[in-house]
């Protein structure tokens, strides 16, 4: 129990053996301490040096030979209290740095199809509604299987999703192909807009505190996630404004 407690206070196993030996002997020379602790003399000498640096023992010269004795055990408590007070003084500055970092957006980049696919999985695991601008026609050419899984997982995860996409034959057919069940069960709403006025070429999605931007061009496949609560809240509000202001209709 004593060994474990000293370990928790920052002493290594070898240091504990030597320190307790010094206490039990009431002080001594390296040879007697090493014998008591059951360690090699050279190892003991190095360990005593470490303990002296930690201010738990002190050394004096007796007849040109170094003699080691323990400081009062109260020094262990004093050291803990000193660290506590030092941490208290540092706390305001550290908290300021922490708060500053909390408001710093985190940006991640994903290249290649295999690295972008998990972004769709991440969306379905979101704790909030998923919102997004997309174009299913180019999206399906690269991520067709992923779209099918996305629709299924919306149902399984009981996740709500609203999408704005161009109104054309291709998008209408793809909604029917991949999302008919999700639409019927009210997990997905797709509002179609004029493709000439709103020619979406990529996907932009908002969920939790993240915004995901995904390129649908096979020659520049790229996914970006920006994690920022403030930015995402603003983008969600802008999406809602676009949703309310759209003059087309919900597919189906």
Short mmCIF file of C-alpha atoms in Angstrom, two decimals:
data_model
loop_
_atom_site.label_atom_id
_atom_site.label_comp_id
_atom_site.label_asym_id
_atom_site.label_seq_id
_atom_site.Cartn_x
_atom_site.Cartn_y
_atom_site.Cartn_z
CA UNK A 1 0.00 0.00 0.00
CA UNK A 2 2.82 2.41 0.94
CA UNK A 3 4.66 1.52 -2.27
CA UNK A 4 1.57 2.21 -4.40
CA UNK A 5 0.88 5.54 -2.69
CA UNK A 6 4.46 6.72 -3.20
CA UNK A 7 4.20 5.67 -6.82
CA UNK A 8 1.10 7.84 -7.17
CA UNK A 9 3.09 10.74 -5.73
CA UNK A 10 5.57 10.48 -8.58
CA UNK A 11 8.32 8.16 -7.35
CA UNK A 12 9.55 5.34 -9.60
CA UNK A 13 9.83 1.76 -8.30
CA UNK A 14 13.61 1.97 -7.85
CA UNK A 15 13.30 5.36 -6.14
CA UNK A 16 10.73 3.99 -3.69
CA UNK A 17 13.02 1.11 -2.67
CA UNK A 18 15.94 3.42 -2.07
CA UNK A 19 13.89 6.14 -0.36
CA UNK A 20 12.28 3.70 2.08
CA UNK A 21 15.69 2.17 2.81
CA UNK A 22 17.10 5.61 3.68
CA UNK A 23 14.13 6.22 6.00
CA UNK A 24 14.49 2.85 7.72
CA UNK A 25 18.25 3.23 8.16
CA UNK A 26 17.94 6.77 9.37
CA UNK A 27 20.52 7.67 6.73
CA UNK A 28 23.61 5.98 5.43
CA UNK A 29 26.34 5.67 2.84
CA UNK A 30 25.67 4.36 -0.68
CA UNK A 31 26.95 0.85 0.11
CA UNK A 32 24.65 0.32 3.10
CA UNK A 33 21.62 1.85 1.36
CA UNK A 34 22.17 -0.31 -1.74
CA UNK A 35 22.43 -3.41 0.40
CA UNK A 36 19.25 -2.54 2.28
CA UNK A 37 17.32 -1.73 -0.91
CA UNK A 38 18.64 -4.79 -2.75
CA UNK A 39 19.92 -2.81 -5.73
CA UNK A 40 23.29 -2.47 -7.44
CA UNK A 41 25.61 0.13 -5.91
CA UNK A 42 25.92 2.13 -9.15
CA UNK A 43 22.15 2.07 -9.64
CA UNK A 44 21.65 3.16 -6.05
CA UNK A 45 24.04 6.07 -6.48
CA UNK A 46 22.10 7.32 -9.53
CA UNK A 47 18.77 6.85 -7.80
CA UNK A 48 19.94 8.78 -4.76
CA UNK A 49 20.90 11.61 -7.09
CA UNK A 50 17.38 11.62 -8.54
CA UNK A 51 15.81 11.62 -5.09
CA UNK A 52 18.04 14.51 -4.07
CA UNK A 53 16.83 16.47 -7.09
CA UNK A 54 13.29 15.77 -5.96
CA UNK A 55 14.21 17.20 -2.55
CA UNK A 56 13.13 14.14 -0.57
CA UNK A 57 16.65 13.32 0.60
CA UNK A 58 19.82 15.38 1.20
CA UNK A 59 23.50 14.53 1.25
CA UNK A 60 26.45 15.72 3.29
CA UNK A 61 30.15 14.86 3.26
CA UNK A 62 31.50 12.83 6.18
CA UNK A 63 35.23 12.15 6.05
CA UNK A 64 35.23 12.71 2.29
CA UNK A 65 32.43 10.19 1.82
CA UNK A 66 28.89 11.24 0.84
CA UNK A 67 26.26 10.46 3.49
CA UNK A 68 22.56 10.43 2.58
CA UNK A 69 19.63 11.15 4.89
CA UNK A 70 15.93 11.70 4.34
CA UNK A 71 14.19 15.04 4.50
CA UNK A 72 11.17 15.14 6.83
CA UNK A 73 8.28 13.28 5.08
CA UNK A 74 6.24 16.50 5.36
CA UNK A 75 8.22 17.67 2.32
CA UNK A 76 6.10 15.37 0.13
CA UNK A 77 2.94 17.20 1.18
CA UNK A 78 4.64 20.57 0.78
CA UNK A 79 5.59 19.70 -2.79
CA UNK A 80 2.02 18.70 -3.65
CA UNK A 81 0.68 21.92 -2.15
CA UNK A 82 3.25 23.94 -4.06
CA UNK A 83 2.21 22.29 -7.34
CA UNK A 84 -1.44 22.91 -6.47
CA UNK A 85 -0.88 26.63 -5.91
CA UNK A 86 1.21 26.86 -9.07
CA UNK A 87 -1.60 25.20 -11.05
CA UNK A 88 -4.08 27.66 -9.55
CA UNK A 89 -1.99 30.58 -10.79
CA UNK A 90 -1.74 29.05 -14.26
CA UNK A 91 -5.42 28.14 -14.50
CA UNK A 92 -6.77 31.51 -15.82
CA UNK A 93 -4.21 31.62 -18.64
CA UNK A 94 -4.76 27.96 -19.54
CA UNK A 95 -8.55 28.40 -19.58
CA UNK A 96 -8.17 31.40 -21.87
CA UNK A 97 -6.16 29.29 -24.29
CA UNK A 98 -8.73 26.49 -24.06
CA UNK A 99 -11.63 28.86 -24.81
CA UNK A 100 -9.75 30.33 -27.76
CA UNK A 101 -9.12 26.85 -29.18
CA UNK A 102 -12.78 25.90 -28.71
CA UNK A 103 -13.78 28.60 -31.20
CA UNK A 104 -11.15 27.60 -33.78
CA UNK A 105 -12.76 25.72 -36.68
CA UNK A 106 -11.30 22.31 -37.39
CA UNK A 107 -10.84 21.49 -41.06
CA UNK A 108 -10.26 18.00 -42.48
CA UNK A 109 -9.54 17.08 -46.09
CA UNK A 110 -10.36 13.76 -47.77
CA UNK A 111 -9.15 12.70 -51.21
CA UNK A 112 -10.17 9.72 -53.36
CA UNK A 113 -13.51 7.94 -53.44
CA UNK A 114 -12.69 5.40 -50.72
CA UNK A 115 -11.82 8.19 -48.26
CA UNK A 116 -14.90 10.28 -49.06
CA UNK A 117 -17.45 7.47 -48.69
CA UNK A 118 -17.18 7.46 -44.83
CA UNK A 119 -18.43 11.07 -44.84
CA UNK A 120 -21.88 9.84 -45.87
CA UNK A 121 -21.76 7.25 -43.07
CA UNK A 122 -20.80 9.98 -40.62
CA UNK A 123 -23.83 12.04 -41.64
CA UNK A 124 -26.26 9.24 -40.86
CA UNK A 125 -24.68 8.95 -37.38
CA UNK A 126 -25.36 12.63 -36.70
CA UNK A 127 -27.39 13.69 -33.70
CA UNK A 128 -29.17 16.42 -35.63
CA UNK A 129 -31.18 16.78 -38.82
CA UNK A 130 -29.12 16.61 -42.02
CA UNK A 131 -29.51 19.52 -44.41
CA UNK A 132 -27.90 19.86 -47.80
CA UNK A 133 -27.61 21.19 -51.33
CA UNK A 134 -26.85 18.45 -53.85
CA UNK A 135 -27.21 17.16 -57.38
CA UNK A 136 -28.00 13.47 -57.45
CA UNK A 137 -27.12 12.97 -61.12
CA UNK A 138 -23.33 13.40 -60.89
CA UNK A 139 -23.34 12.11 -57.32
CA UNK A 140 -24.85 8.76 -58.33
CA UNK A 141 -22.23 8.16 -61.02
CA UNK A 142 -19.48 8.03 -58.40
CA UNK A 143 -21.30 7.12 -55.17
CA UNK A 144 -24.31 5.09 -56.38
CA UNK A 145 -23.97 2.26 -53.87
CA UNK A 146 -23.30 4.77 -51.12
CA UNK A 147 -26.52 6.64 -51.96
CA UNK A 148 -28.52 3.45 -51.60
CA UNK A 149 -26.96 2.77 -48.18
CA UNK A 150 -27.50 6.39 -47.17
CA UNK A 151 -31.24 6.09 -47.78
CA UNK A 152 -31.44 2.82 -45.85
CA UNK A 153 -29.50 4.19 -42.89
CA UNK A 154 -31.72 7.24 -42.64
CA UNK A 155 -34.53 4.81 -41.89
CA UNK A 156 -32.54 2.57 -39.55
CA UNK A 157 -31.08 5.50 -37.63
CA UNK A 158 -34.43 7.33 -37.70
CA UNK A 159 -32.62 10.35 -39.02
CA UNK A 160 -34.38 13.31 -40.67
CA UNK A 161 -32.88 14.77 -43.84
CA UNK A 162 -33.85 17.68 -46.10
CA UNK A 163 -32.20 18.22 -49.47
CA UNK A 164 -32.38 20.87 -52.17
CA UNK A 165 -31.54 19.61 -55.65
CA UNK A 166 -32.19 20.54 -59.30
CA UNK A 167 -35.57 19.64 -60.77
CA UNK A 168 -34.96 17.49 -63.81
CA UNK A 169 -35.75 13.99 -65.02
CA UNK A 170 -32.47 12.52 -63.75
CA UNK A 171 -32.86 13.78 -60.18
CA UNK A 172 -36.53 12.82 -60.04
CA UNK A 173 -35.74 9.25 -61.13
CA UNK A 174 -32.82 8.97 -58.70
CA UNK A 175 -34.95 10.07 -55.76
CA UNK A 176 -37.37 7.30 -56.70
CA UNK A 177 -34.55 4.78 -57.14
CA UNK A 178 -32.59 5.41 -53.95
CA UNK A 179 -34.89 7.21 -51.54
CA UNK A 180 -38.51 6.24 -52.20
CA UNK A 181 -38.84 4.34 -48.92
CA UNK A 182 -37.13 7.09 -46.91
CA UNK A 183 -39.46 9.66 -48.49
CA UNK A 184 -42.55 7.53 -47.80
CA UNK A 185 -41.55 7.16 -44.15
CA UNK A 186 -40.92 10.90 -43.78
CA UNK A 187 -37.20 10.55 -43.11
CA UNK A 188 -36.31 12.49 -46.25
CA UNK A 189 -37.73 15.53 -48.01
CA UNK A 190 -36.34 16.65 -51.36
CA UNK A 191 -37.26 20.09 -52.62
CA UNK A 192 -36.46 20.63 -56.28
CA UNK A 193 -35.30 23.96 -57.69
CA UNK A 194 -34.74 25.39 -61.13
CA UNK A 195 -31.52 23.79 -62.49
CA UNK A 196 -30.76 26.80 -64.68
CA UNK A 197 -30.88 29.19 -61.74
CA UNK A 198 -29.27 26.81 -59.28
CA UNK A 199 -26.81 24.54 -61.14
CA UNK A 200 -25.43 22.60 -58.18
CA UNK A 201 -22.17 20.88 -59.17
CA UNK A 202 -21.19 19.49 -55.78
CA UNK A 203 -22.75 18.71 -52.40
CA UNK A 204 -22.80 20.85 -49.28
CA UNK A 205 -24.26 19.26 -46.15
CA UNK A 206 -24.86 20.55 -42.62
CA UNK A 207 -25.24 18.36 -39.51
CA UNK A 208 -24.38 18.71 -35.83
CA UNK A 209 -21.59 21.34 -35.75
CA UNK A 210 -20.13 20.33 -39.12
CA UNK A 211 -20.33 21.39 -42.75
CA UNK A 212 -19.27 18.79 -45.34
CA UNK A 213 -18.37 19.85 -48.88
CA UNK A 214 -18.04 17.01 -51.40
CA UNK A 215 -16.93 17.34 -55.02
CA UNK A 216 -18.74 15.19 -57.59
CA UNK A 217 -16.13 15.64 -60.32
CA UNK A 218 -14.17 12.41 -60.87
CA UNK A 219 -11.10 14.44 -61.83
CA UNK A 220 -11.06 16.42 -58.59
CA UNK A 221 -12.63 14.20 -55.96
CA UNK A 222 -12.33 16.01 -52.68
CA UNK A 223 -14.19 16.08 -49.40
CA UNK A 224 -13.84 18.78 -46.76
CA UNK A 225 -15.33 18.88 -43.27
CA UNK A 226 -15.38 22.17 -41.41
CA UNK A 227 -16.23 21.74 -37.75
CA UNK A 228 -17.45 25.03 -36.34
CA UNK A 229 -20.60 25.47 -34.29
CA UNK A 230 -20.99 29.17 -35.10
CA UNK A 231 -20.37 28.71 -38.84
CA UNK A 232 -22.67 25.70 -39.10
CA UNK A 233 -25.52 27.44 -37.25
CA UNK A 234 -25.31 30.32 -39.71
CA UNK A 235 -25.24 27.97 -42.72
CA UNK A 236 -28.24 26.04 -41.37
CA UNK A 237 -30.17 29.30 -41.03
CA UNK A 238 -29.31 30.21 -44.63
CA UNK A 239 -30.45 26.77 -45.78
CA UNK A 240 -33.78 27.22 -43.99
CA UNK A 241 -34.17 30.59 -45.70
CA UNK A 242 -33.52 28.96 -49.09
CA UNK A 243 -35.92 26.14 -48.23
CA UNK A 244 -38.71 28.54 -47.35
CA UNK A 245 -38.05 30.75 -50.35
CA UNK A 246 -37.95 28.00 -52.96
CA UNK A 247 -40.88 28.15 -55.38
CA UNK A 248 -40.90 24.56 -56.63
CA UNK A 249 -42.31 21.53 -54.90
CA UNK A 250 -41.33 18.51 -52.87
CA UNK A 251 -40.70 15.43 -54.98
CA UNK A 252 -43.53 12.86 -54.69
#
